[in-house]
Amino acid sequence: MNIYVKKFLKRLLKYRLTGQFKSFKLTNTIPNPNKTINRIGLYLHIPFCKNLCPYCPYNKIEFDEAKARRYEKAVFKEIDMFEERLKDKPMGSLYIGGGTPTTMLRGLLNIIDYLKRKFNTLRNDICIELAPNDMSQEVLEQLKNAGVTMISIGVESFNDRLNQKLGRKMEGKIIYDSVVRAMTIGFDSVNVDLMFVLPTQTFEELRKDVRTAVECGVHQISAYPLFAFPYTELGKEMKIQNVTRPPGRVIRRMLAIIEQECLNNGYVRCAVWSFIKKEYKKFSSVSRHYYKGFGASSGSMLGDSFYVNTFNVDEYCKTLENNKEPIALSMPFNTRQEMAYWLYWRIYEMYINRDEFSSLFNKDFNKIYGDIFSFLKLIGFATEDKEKIFITGKGSYWVHRVQNEFSLSNIQKIWGTCIFNPWPKEIRF
Ligand SMILES: C[S@@+](CC[C@H](N)C(=O)[O-])C[C@H]1O[C@@H](n2cnc3c(N)ncnc32)[C@H](O)[C@@H]1O
Ligand code: SF4
């Protein structure tokens, strides 16, 4: 598509969804959230990893014992600062992401315990991201005892050659054993993350990876095409200026293989890139509309404002040691923008619950977005029943492809700035 036509269509869609043509602006102001929120999820970011993978766009640094101990104390302080505002509020789940949260296992368990003591309404799922090289029997059992119910394992591939190409220092055998071990612990849900369109990966190698995950009996399989972000080591090596996705036709062919293997083995699609065994609960990092994030680089969505903490681990700790909030950037949200934010993630999850929309915004979903979904239904990208609208398998790739037009460049701008600058003045996107 001609680049100008694409830009024009993008602006038009942005206007239709958010009610504004102008760029959004995150600024270095401390927000003052006021909206009454009935139910809130918690997010905790642990930014340490044993080895740093060259393709990884997330906020992480190499593990260091002293830094981890300082970080744990800083997180306690951030929790204390928020205690009054969150106390007694009904809570959704706690999601712990990274990095590799278990690198600071003792500190992590202390933080989980602290959160549970401070917020006695925190009785829902505790979900955590794990790396296969840090999943001993002891680690897994301690997580289970701490109340972790759902885990996601960053397998990426079971294939040694591909892991080497990716710069991931893990052996296929160790990865496989870790997944098998995790299945014996009794978590409510075990998700495995795979990556595809890896350098030199063949279709058969991908099929084998999916089959291995199926053979382990995991409850959910998520597979992501490898995106290259300019600010990562991979991006620098590739000398790219913009986020680079693998060619669409390769993604679609490979996704068809993943879909075929999953559907043939009793899984159903539960998100654009995820398949689940029907009877299990979905592992997802994006199912909570309102959430409060703790830790460096964590985001918080509090209805009338969205904000992110500084990404820099030392600055995060220093700011809290000085009894100040570690917020780097924030943006006020009007209702229209909040609706668009909600819709973005519901589409990613492939279904929209109209009643949830009405209870959150006190508005009829069809009056606000009905025309868009009538069009999607007409071209076979959506269906509906009385309660929900569903994105179809046929629509999932294309609807998500359009979402990528917005999300990837925004991630590049926001993360790509914040990873290098702890306190940016302003980011427009
Ligand atoms: C924050 S990582 C956590 C996993 C864990 N730290 C590990 O590496 O084993 C979450 C997932 O994002 C996916 N991911 C990471 N970098 C990616 C990239 N450049 N493109 C696509 N997916 C990526 C991987 O599947 C990874 O498991
Ligand atoms: S992919 Fe996982 S282990 Fe690798 S650097 Fe990123 S968060 Fe750390």
PDB file of C-alpha atoms in Angstrom, residues 146-424:
ATOM      1  CA  ALA A 146       3.522 -18.782  47.802  1.00  0.00           C
ATOM      2  CA  GLY A 147       0.166 -18.987  46.025  1.00  0.00           C
ATOM      3  CA  VAL A 148       1.259 -18.807  42.369  1.00  0.00           C
ATOM      4  CA  THR A 149      -1.507 -20.402  40.311  1.00  0.00           C
ATOM      5  CA  MET A 150      -0.577 -19.676  36.702  1.00  0.00           C
ATOM      6  CA  ILE A 151       2.819 -19.753  35.007  1.00  0.00           C
ATOM      7  CA  SER A 152       4.153 -18.874  31.583  1.00  0.00           C
ATOM      8  CA  ILE A 153       7.441 -20.393  30.437  1.00  0.00           C
ATOM      9  CA  GLY A 154       9.628 -18.599  27.894  1.00  0.00           C
ATOM     10  CA  VAL A 155      10.554 -21.663  25.860  1.00  0.00           C
ATOM     11  CA  GLU A 156      10.928 -19.839  22.494  1.00  0.00           C
ATOM     12  CA  SER A 157      12.219 -23.045  20.852  1.00  0.00           C
ATOM     13  CA  PHE A 158      13.301 -26.529  21.938  1.00  0.00           C
ATOM     14  CA  ASN A 159      15.811 -26.549  19.090  1.00  0.00           C
ATOM     15  CA  ASP A 160      19.475 -26.043  20.094  1.00  0.00           C
ATOM     16  CA  ARG A 161      20.548 -24.645  16.721  1.00  0.00           C
ATOM     17  CA  LEU A 162      17.765 -22.037  16.733  1.00  0.00           C
ATOM     18  CA  ASN A 163      18.366 -21.040  20.337  1.00  0.00           C
ATOM     19  CA  GLN A 164      22.017 -20.538  19.471  1.00  0.00           C
ATOM     20  CA  LYS A 165      21.049 -18.402  16.471  1.00  0.00           C
ATOM     21  CA  LEU A 166      18.808 -16.368  18.769  1.00  0.00           C
ATOM     22  CA  GLY A 167      21.678 -15.858  21.197  1.00  0.00           C
ATOM     23  CA  ARG A 168      19.768 -17.664  23.923  1.00  0.00           C
ATOM     24  CA  LYS A 169      22.048 -19.582  26.237  1.00  0.00           C
ATOM     25  CA  MET A 170      19.830 -22.587  26.968  1.00  0.00           C
ATOM     26  CA  GLU A 171      19.827 -26.211  25.906  1.00  0.00           C
ATOM     27  CA  GLY A 172      16.728 -27.811  24.396  1.00  0.00           C
ATOM     28  CA  LYS A 173      16.949 -30.750  26.817  1.00  0.00           C
ATOM     29  CA  ILE A 174      16.960 -28.449  29.866  1.00  0.00           C
ATOM     30  CA  ILE A 175      14.049 -26.466  28.436  1.00  0.00           C
ATOM     31  CA  TYR A 176      12.055 -29.643  27.799  1.00  0.00           C
ATOM     32  CA  ASP A 177      12.762 -31.018  31.292  1.00  0.00           C
ATOM     33  CA  SER A 178      11.691 -27.718  32.856  1.00  0.00           C
ATOM     34  CA  VAL A 179       8.331 -27.781  31.075  1.00  0.00           C
ATOM     35  CA  VAL A 180       7.733 -31.415  32.038  1.00  0.00           C
ATOM     36  CA  ARG A 181       8.669 -30.626  35.651  1.00  0.00           C
ATOM     37  CA  ALA A 182       6.313 -27.651  35.749  1.00  0.00           C
ATOM     38  CA  MET A 183       3.452 -29.897  34.631  1.00  0.00           C
ATOM     39  CA  THR A 184       3.890 -32.112  37.695  1.00  0.00           C
ATOM     40  CA  ILE A 185       3.569 -29.302  40.265  1.00  0.00           C
ATOM     41  CA  GLY A 186      -0.160 -28.774  39.898  1.00  0.00           C
ATOM     42  CA  PHE A 187      -0.451 -25.168  38.708  1.00  0.00           C
ATOM     43  CA  ASP A 188      -3.927 -24.249  37.443  1.00  0.00           C
ATOM     44  CA  SER A 189      -2.483 -23.144  34.140  1.00  0.00           C
ATOM     45  CA  VAL A 190       0.829 -23.668  32.358  1.00  0.00           C
ATOM     46  CA  ASN A 191       1.475 -21.592  29.250  1.00  0.00           C
ATOM     47  CA  VAL A 192       4.451 -22.037  26.971  1.00  0.00           C
ATOM     48  CA  ASP A 193       5.756 -19.132  24.871  1.00  0.00           C
ATOM     49  CA  LEU A 194       7.256 -20.084  21.521  1.00  0.00           C
ATOM     50  CA  MET A 195       8.776 -17.738  18.990  1.00  0.00           C
ATOM     51  CA  PHE A 196       8.669 -18.268  15.247  1.00  0.00           C
ATOM     52  CA  VAL A 197      10.114 -16.929  12.006  1.00  0.00           C
ATOM     53  CA  LEU A 198      13.435 -17.353  13.773  1.00  0.00           C
ATOM     54  CA  PRO A 199      16.580 -16.904  11.641  1.00  0.00           C
ATOM     55  CA  THR A 200      16.881 -19.936   9.289  1.00  0.00           C
ATOM     56  CA  GLN A 201      13.946 -21.741  10.978  1.00  0.00           C
ATOM     57  CA  THR A 202      12.214 -24.221   8.669  1.00  0.00           C
ATOM     58  CA  PHE A 203       8.503 -25.009   8.653  1.00  0.00           C
ATOM     59  CA  GLU A 204       9.250 -28.507   9.903  1.00  0.00           C
ATOM     60  CA  GLU A 205      11.345 -27.187  12.789  1.00  0.00           C
ATOM     61  CA  LEU A 206       8.438 -25.001  13.846  1.00  0.00           C
ATOM     62  CA  ARG A 207       6.016 -27.918  13.594  1.00  0.00           C
ATOM     63  CA  LYS A 208       8.332 -29.951  15.800  1.00  0.00           C
ATOM     64  CA  ASP A 209       8.472 -27.192  18.430  1.00  0.00           C
ATOM     65  CA  VAL A 210       4.669 -27.006  18.600  1.00  0.00           C
ATOM     66  CA  ARG A 211       4.402 -30.807  18.737  1.00  0.00           C
ATOM     67  CA  THR A 212       6.900 -30.937  21.595  1.00  0.00           C
ATOM     68  CA  ALA A 213       4.889 -28.381  23.565  1.00  0.00           C
ATOM     69  CA  VAL A 214       1.717 -30.387  22.896  1.00  0.00           C
ATOM     70  CA  GLU A 215       3.468 -33.597  23.955  1.00  0.00           C
ATOM     71  CA  CYS A 216       4.370 -31.989  27.297  1.00  0.00           C
ATOM     72  CA  GLY A 217       0.630 -31.563  27.846  1.00  0.00           C
ATOM     73  CA  VAL A 218       0.790 -27.800  28.504  1.00  0.00           C
ATOM     74  CA  HIS A 219      -2.554 -26.070  28.943  1.00  0.00           C
ATOM     75  CA  GLN A 220      -1.820 -23.147  26.650  1.00  0.00           C
ATOM     76  CA  ILE A 221       0.562 -22.455  23.774  1.00  0.00           C
ATOM     77  CA  SER A 222       1.413 -18.914  22.698  1.00  0.00           C
ATOM     78  CA  ALA A 223       3.616 -18.273  19.693  1.00  0.00           C
ATOM     79  CA  TYR A 224       4.983 -14.896  18.652  1.00  0.00           C
ATOM     80  CA  PRO A 225       6.764 -13.956  15.437  1.00  0.00           C
ATOM     81  CA  LEU A 226      10.199 -12.481  16.134  1.00  0.00           C
ATOM     82  CA  PHE A 227      10.006  -8.695  15.944  1.00  0.00           C
ATOM     83  CA  ALA A 228      13.214  -6.676  15.828  1.00  0.00           C
ATOM     84  CA  PHE A 229      13.237  -3.378  17.708  1.00  0.00           C
ATOM     85  CA  PRO A 230      15.916  -0.833  16.707  1.00  0.00           C
ATOM     86  CA  TYR A 231      17.033  -0.233  20.311  1.00  0.00           C
ATOM     87  CA  THR A 232      17.826  -3.922  21.037  1.00  0.00           C
ATOM     88  CA  GLU A 233      21.156  -5.618  20.309  1.00  0.00           C
ATOM     89  CA  LEU A 234      19.487  -7.459  17.428  1.00  0.00           C
ATOM     90  CA  GLY A 235      18.110  -4.206  16.014  1.00  0.00           C
ATOM     91  CA  LYS A 236      21.508  -2.529  16.247  1.00  0.00           C
ATOM     92  CA  GLU A 237      23.126  -5.469  14.475  1.00  0.00           C
ATOM     93  CA  MET A 238      20.482  -5.248  11.738  1.00  0.00           C
ATOM     94  CA  LYS A 239      20.985  -1.430  11.594  1.00  0.00           C
ATOM     95  CA  ILE A 240      17.223  -0.881  11.454  1.00  0.00           C
ATOM     96  CA  GLN A 241      15.455   2.443  12.028  1.00  0.00           C
ATOM     97  CA  ASN A 242      11.923   1.110  12.548  1.00  0.00           C
ATOM     98  CA  VAL A 243      10.448  -1.973  14.190  1.00  0.00           C
ATOM     99  CA  THR A 244      10.823  -4.831  11.723  1.00  0.00           C
ATOM    100  CA  ARG A 245       8.295  -7.609  11.412  1.00  0.00           C
ATOM    101  CA  PRO A 246       9.019 -10.731   9.389  1.00  0.00           C
ATOM    102  CA  PRO A 247       7.268 -10.782   5.983  1.00  0.00           C
ATOM    103  CA  GLY A 248       3.489 -11.161   6.384  1.00  0.00           C
ATOM    104  CA  ARG A 249       3.242 -14.180   4.076  1.00  0.00           C
ATOM    105  CA  VAL A 250       5.826 -16.106   6.166  1.00  0.00           C
ATOM    106  CA  ILE A 251       4.071 -15.197   9.410  1.00  0.00           C
ATOM    107  CA  ARG A 252       0.758 -16.373   7.947  1.00  0.00           C
ATOM    108  CA  ARG A 253       2.188 -19.666   6.669  1.00  0.00           C
ATOM    109  CA  MET A 254       3.861 -20.404   9.960  1.00  0.00           C
ATOM    110  CA  LEU A 255       0.827 -19.329  11.973  1.00  0.00           C
ATOM    111  CA  ALA A 256      -1.229 -21.766   9.886  1.00  0.00           C
ATOM    112  CA  ILE A 257       1.119 -24.581  10.968  1.00  0.00           C
ATOM    113  CA  ILE A 258       0.812 -23.587  14.629  1.00  0.00           C
ATOM    114  CA  GLU A 259      -2.962 -23.350  14.301  1.00  0.00           C
ATOM    115  CA  GLN A 260      -3.213 -26.718  12.563  1.00  0.00           C
ATOM    116  CA  GLU A 261      -1.103 -28.483  15.198  1.00  0.00           C
ATOM    117  CA  CYS A 262      -2.986 -26.872  18.072  1.00  0.00           C
ATOM    118  CA  LEU A 263      -6.490 -27.419  16.693  1.00  0.00           C
ATOM    119  CA  ASN A 264      -5.678 -31.037  15.809  1.00  0.00           C
ATOM    120  CA  ASN A 265      -4.634 -31.638  19.395  1.00  0.00           C
ATOM    121  CA  GLY A 266      -7.630 -30.271  21.256  1.00  0.00           C
ATOM    122  CA  TYR A 267      -6.638 -26.626  21.695  1.00  0.00           C
ATOM    123  CA  VAL A 268      -8.827 -23.681  20.666  1.00  0.00           C
ATOM    124  CA  ARG A 269      -7.710 -20.174  19.787  1.00  0.00           C
ATOM    125  CA  CYS A 270      -7.934 -17.793  22.763  1.00  0.00           C
ATOM    126  CA  ALA A 271      -5.963 -14.781  21.523  1.00  0.00           C
ATOM    127  CA  VAL A 272      -4.288 -13.710  18.318  1.00  0.00           C
ATOM    128  CA  TRP A 273      -1.168 -15.724  19.067  1.00  0.00           C
ATOM    129  CA  SER A 274      -2.514 -18.179  21.702  1.00  0.00           C
ATOM    130  CA  PHE A 275      -4.271 -21.532  21.856  1.00  0.00           C
ATOM    131  CA  ILE A 276      -5.706 -23.145  24.949  1.00  0.00           C
ATOM    132  CA  LYS A 277      -7.198 -26.443  26.090  1.00  0.00           C
ATOM    133  CA  LYS A 278     -10.820 -25.488  26.585  1.00  0.00           C
ATOM    134  CA  GLU A 279     -11.209 -26.557  30.180  1.00  0.00           C
ATOM    135  CA  TYR A 280      -8.297 -24.441  31.497  1.00  0.00           C
ATOM    136  CA  LYS A 281      -8.052 -20.836  32.587  1.00  0.00           C
ATOM    137  CA  LYS A 282      -6.352 -18.451  30.199  1.00  0.00           C
ATOM    138  CA  PHE A 283      -2.931 -17.068  31.058  1.00  0.00           C
ATOM    139  CA  SER A 284      -2.915 -13.453  29.954  1.00  0.00           C
ATOM    140  CA  SER A 285      -1.053 -10.299  30.866  1.00  0.00           C
ATOM    141  CA  VAL A 286      -3.710  -8.022  29.398  1.00  0.00           C
ATOM    142  CA  SER A 287      -7.024  -9.112  30.886  1.00  0.00           C
ATOM    143  CA  ARG A 288      -7.121  -6.421  33.610  1.00  0.00           C
ATOM    144  CA  HIS A 289      -8.515  -3.069  32.516  1.00  0.00           C
ATOM    145  CA  TYR A 290      -7.500  -1.130  35.628  1.00  0.00           C
ATOM    146  CA  TYR A 291      -4.194  -2.030  37.163  1.00  0.00           C
ATOM    147  CA  LYS A 292      -1.538  -0.619  39.416  1.00  0.00           C
ATOM    148  CA  GLY A 293       2.027  -1.513  38.536  1.00  0.00           C
ATOM    149  CA  PHE A 294       4.911  -1.767  40.975  1.00  0.00           C
ATOM    150  CA  GLY A 295       8.574  -1.790  39.984  1.00  0.00           C
ATOM    151  CA  ALA A 296      10.808  -0.111  37.429  1.00  0.00           C
ATOM    152  CA  SER A 297       9.072   0.442  34.051  1.00  0.00           C
ATOM    153  CA  SER A 298       5.723  -0.820  35.293  1.00  0.00           C
ATOM    154  CA  GLY A 299       2.669   0.928  33.901  1.00  0.00           C
ATOM    155  CA  SER A 300      -0.492   1.836  35.800  1.00  0.00           C
ATOM    156  CA  MET A 301      -3.895   2.350  34.275  1.00  0.00           C
ATOM    157  CA  LEU A 302      -6.233   4.124  36.653  1.00  0.00           C
ATOM    158  CA  GLY A 303      -9.038   5.150  34.318  1.00  0.00           C
ATOM    159  CA  ASP A 304      -8.521   8.887  34.058  1.00  0.00           C
ATOM    160  CA  SER A 305      -4.749   8.545  33.865  1.00  0.00           C
ATOM    161  CA  PHE A 306      -2.091   6.212  32.595  1.00  0.00           C
ATOM    162  CA  TYR A 307       1.475   6.421  33.837  1.00  0.00           C
ATOM    163  CA  VAL A 308       4.819   4.620  33.765  1.00  0.00           C
ATOM    164  CA  ASN A 309       7.572   4.389  36.331  1.00  0.00           C
ATOM    165  CA  THR A 310      11.149   5.194  35.474  1.00  0.00           C
ATOM    166  CA  PHE A 311      12.788   2.276  33.630  1.00  0.00           C
ATOM    167  CA  ASN A 312      16.153   2.800  35.293  1.00  0.00           C
ATOM    168  CA  VAL A 313      16.589   0.430  38.232  1.00  0.00           C
ATOM    169  CA  ASP A 314      19.046   2.636  40.175  1.00  0.00           C
ATOM    170  CA  GLU A 315      16.867   5.728  39.688  1.00  0.00           C
ATOM    171  CA  TYR A 316      13.775   3.755  40.701  1.00  0.00           C
ATOM    172  CA  CYS A 317      15.442   2.733  43.984  1.00  0.00           C
ATOM    173  CA  LYS A 318      16.978   6.160  44.623  1.00  0.00           C
ATOM    174  CA  THR A 319      13.657   7.976  44.120  1.00  0.00           C
ATOM    175  CA  LEU A 320      11.844   5.703  46.540  1.00  0.00           C
ATOM    176  CA  GLU A 321      14.674   5.948  49.066  1.00  0.00           C
ATOM    177  CA  ASN A 322      13.981   9.699  48.955  1.00  0.00           C
ATOM    178  CA  ASN A 323      10.292   8.986  49.598  1.00  0.00           C
ATOM    179  CA  LYS A 324       9.222  10.179  46.163  1.00  0.00           C
ATOM    180  CA  GLU A 325       7.021   8.449  43.610  1.00  0.00           C
ATOM    181  CA  PRO A 326       9.101   6.847  40.836  1.00  0.00           C
ATOM    182  CA  ILE A 327       6.717   7.987  38.068  1.00  0.00           C
ATOM    183  CA  ALA A 328       8.536   9.099  34.917  1.00  0.00           C
ATOM    184  CA  LEU A 329       5.722   9.856  32.481  1.00  0.00           C
ATOM    185  CA  SER A 330       1.970  10.191  32.582  1.00  0.00           C
ATOM    186  CA  MET A 331      -0.948  10.983  30.375  1.00  0.00           C
ATOM    187  CA  PRO A 332      -4.491  11.977  31.329  1.00  0.00           C
ATOM    188  CA  PHE A 333      -7.163   9.863  29.676  1.00  0.00           C
ATOM    189  CA  ASN A 334     -10.573  11.139  28.669  1.00  0.00           C
ATOM    190  CA  THR A 335     -13.444   8.650  28.471  1.00  0.00           C
ATOM    191  CA  ARG A 336     -13.085   8.290  24.713  1.00  0.00           C
ATOM    192  CA  GLN A 337      -9.404   7.385  25.038  1.00  0.00           C
ATOM    193  CA  GLU A 338     -10.136   5.001  27.870  1.00  0.00           C
ATOM    194  CA  MET A 339     -12.725   3.272  25.695  1.00  0.00           C
ATOM    195  CA  ALA A 340     -10.187   2.913  22.858  1.00  0.00           C
ATOM    196  CA  TYR A 341      -7.620   1.499  25.304  1.00  0.00           C
ATOM    197  CA  TRP A 342     -10.169  -1.022  26.571  1.00  0.00           C
ATOM    198  CA  LEU A 343     -11.185  -1.974  23.036  1.00  0.00           C
ATOM    199  CA  TYR A 344      -7.589  -2.458  21.907  1.00  0.00           C
ATOM    200  CA  TRP A 345      -6.952  -5.158  24.486  1.00  0.00           C
ATOM    201  CA  ARG A 346     -10.359  -6.844  24.102  1.00  0.00           C
ATOM    202  CA  ILE A 347      -9.711  -7.203  20.361  1.00  0.00           C
ATOM    203  CA  TYR A 348      -6.308  -8.666  21.179  1.00  0.00           C
ATOM    204  CA  GLU A 349      -8.120 -11.205  23.359  1.00  0.00           C
ATOM    205  CA  MET A 350     -10.522 -11.812  20.458  1.00  0.00           C
ATOM    206  CA  TYR A 351     -13.802 -11.091  22.178  1.00  0.00           C
ATOM    207  CA  ILE A 352     -15.736  -8.094  23.366  1.00  0.00           C
ATOM    208  CA  ASN A 353     -18.228  -8.306  26.175  1.00  0.00           C
ATOM    209  CA  ARG A 354     -20.787  -5.560  25.585  1.00  0.00           C
ATOM    210  CA  ASP A 355     -22.067  -5.710  29.176  1.00  0.00           C
ATOM    211  CA  GLU A 356     -18.564  -5.167  30.513  1.00  0.00           C
ATOM    212  CA  PHE A 357     -18.323  -2.087  28.293  1.00  0.00           C
ATOM    213  CA  SER A 358     -21.676  -0.770  29.575  1.00  0.00           C
ATOM    214  CA  SER A 359     -20.762  -1.318  33.202  1.00  0.00           C
ATOM    215  CA  LEU A 360     -17.382   0.392  32.769  1.00  0.00           C
ATOM    216  CA  PHE A 361     -18.529   3.367  30.705  1.00  0.00           C
ATOM    217  CA  ASN A 362     -22.271   3.550  31.222  1.00  0.00           C
ATOM    218  CA  LYS A 363     -22.753   3.616  27.462  1.00  0.00           C
ATOM    219  CA  ASP A 364     -24.164   1.262  24.851  1.00  0.00           C
ATOM    220  CA  PHE A 365     -21.281  -0.415  22.989  1.00  0.00           C
ATOM    221  CA  ASN A 366     -23.236  -0.541  19.732  1.00  0.00           C
ATOM    222  CA  LYS A 367     -23.822   3.195  19.776  1.00  0.00           C
ATOM    223  CA  ILE A 368     -20.107   3.911  20.091  1.00  0.00           C
ATOM    224  CA  TYR A 369     -18.463   1.208  17.973  1.00  0.00           C
ATOM    225  CA  GLY A 370     -21.378  -0.678  16.336  1.00  0.00           C
ATOM    226  CA  ASP A 371     -20.569   0.473  12.766  1.00  0.00           C
ATOM    227  CA  ILE A 372     -16.984  -0.822  12.958  1.00  0.00           C
ATOM    228  CA  PHE A 373     -18.133  -4.266  14.046  1.00  0.00           C
ATOM    229  CA  SER A 374     -20.950  -4.392  11.481  1.00  0.00           C
ATOM    230  CA  PHE A 375     -18.241  -3.917   8.862  1.00  0.00           C
ATOM    231  CA  LEU A 376     -16.011  -6.587  10.420  1.00  0.00           C
ATOM    232  CA  LYS A 377     -18.989  -8.964  10.482  1.00  0.00           C
ATOM    233  CA  LEU A 378     -19.725  -8.252   6.846  1.00  0.00           C
ATOM    234  CA  ILE A 379     -16.216  -9.285   5.762  1.00  0.00           C
ATOM    235  CA  GLY A 380     -16.192 -12.370   8.013  1.00  0.00           C
ATOM    236  CA  PHE A 381     -13.735 -10.993  10.589  1.00  0.00           C
ATOM    237  CA  ALA A 382     -16.253 -10.965  13.455  1.00  0.00           C
ATOM    238  CA  THR A 383     -19.337 -12.824  14.656  1.00  0.00           C
ATOM    239  CA  GLU A 384     -21.591 -12.210  17.625  1.00  0.00           C
ATOM    240  CA  ASP A 385     -24.042 -13.721  20.032  1.00  0.00           C
ATOM    241  CA  LYS A 386     -26.365 -11.945  22.457  1.00  0.00           C
ATOM    242  CA  GLU A 387     -23.633 -11.071  24.901  1.00  0.00           C
ATOM    243  CA  LYS A 388     -20.350 -10.950  23.022  1.00  0.00           C
ATOM    244  CA  ILE A 389     -18.676 -10.080  19.745  1.00  0.00           C
ATOM    245  CA  PHE A 390     -15.964 -12.509  18.662  1.00  0.00           C
ATOM    246  CA  ILE A 391     -13.063 -11.921  16.280  1.00  0.00           C
ATOM    247  CA  THR A 392     -12.976 -14.937  13.973  1.00  0.00           C
ATOM    248  CA  GLY A 393      -9.913 -17.033  13.169  1.00  0.00           C
ATOM    249  CA  LYS A 394      -9.961 -15.465   9.696  1.00  0.00           C
ATOM    250  CA  GLY A 395     -10.072 -11.973  11.194  1.00  0.00           C
ATOM    251  CA  SER A 396      -7.491 -12.540  13.916  1.00  0.00           C
ATOM    252  CA  TYR A 397      -4.395 -12.061  11.796  1.00  0.00           C
ATOM    253  CA  TRP A 398      -5.641  -9.019   9.899  1.00  0.00           C
ATOM    254  CA  VAL A 399      -7.250  -7.252  12.828  1.00  0.00           C
ATOM    255  CA  HIS A 400      -4.047  -7.731  14.778  1.00  0.00           C
ATOM    256  CA  ARG A 401      -1.982  -6.594  11.784  1.00  0.00           C
ATOM    257  CA  VAL A 402      -3.833  -3.269  11.949  1.00  0.00           C
ATOM    258  CA  GLN A 403      -3.279  -3.095  15.714  1.00  0.00           C
ATOM    259  CA  ASN A 404       0.459  -3.590  15.089  1.00  0.00           C
ATOM    260  CA  GLU A 405       0.497  -0.468  12.946  1.00  0.00           C
ATOM    261  CA  PHE A 406      -0.103   1.476  16.133  1.00  0.00           C
ATOM    262  CA  SER A 407       1.417  -0.640  18.879  1.00  0.00           C
ATOM    263  CA  LEU A 408       4.858  -1.494  17.518  1.00  0.00           C
ATOM    264  CA  SER A 409       5.863   2.058  16.683  1.00  0.00           C
ATOM    265  CA  ASN A 410       4.477   3.254  20.044  1.00  0.00           C
ATOM    266  CA  ILE A 411       6.493   0.633  21.927  1.00  0.00           C
ATOM    267  CA  GLN A 412       9.599   1.609  19.999  1.00  0.00           C
ATOM    268  CA  LYS A 413       9.065   5.289  20.860  1.00  0.00           C
ATOM    269  CA  ILE A 414       8.158   4.832  24.520  1.00  0.00           C
ATOM    270  CA  TRP A 415      10.370   1.920  25.566  1.00  0.00           C
ATOM    271  CA  GLY A 416      13.150   2.907  23.156  1.00  0.00           C
ATOM    272  CA  THR A 417      13.326   6.303  24.910  1.00  0.00           C
ATOM    273  CA  CYS A 418      12.757   5.216  28.505  1.00  0.00           C
ATOM    274  CA  ILE A 419      15.356   2.435  28.436  1.00  0.00           C
ATOM    275  CA  PHE A 420      18.085   5.025  27.768  1.00  0.00           C
ATOM    276  CA  ASN A 421      16.657   8.063  29.525  1.00  0.00           C
ATOM    277  CA  PRO A 422      15.344   7.586  33.103  1.00  0.00           C
ATOM    278  CA  TRP A 423      13.420  10.877  33.135  1.00  0.00           C
ATOM    279  CA  PRO A 424      12.320  11.939  29.637  1.00  0.00           C
TER     280      PRO A 424
END
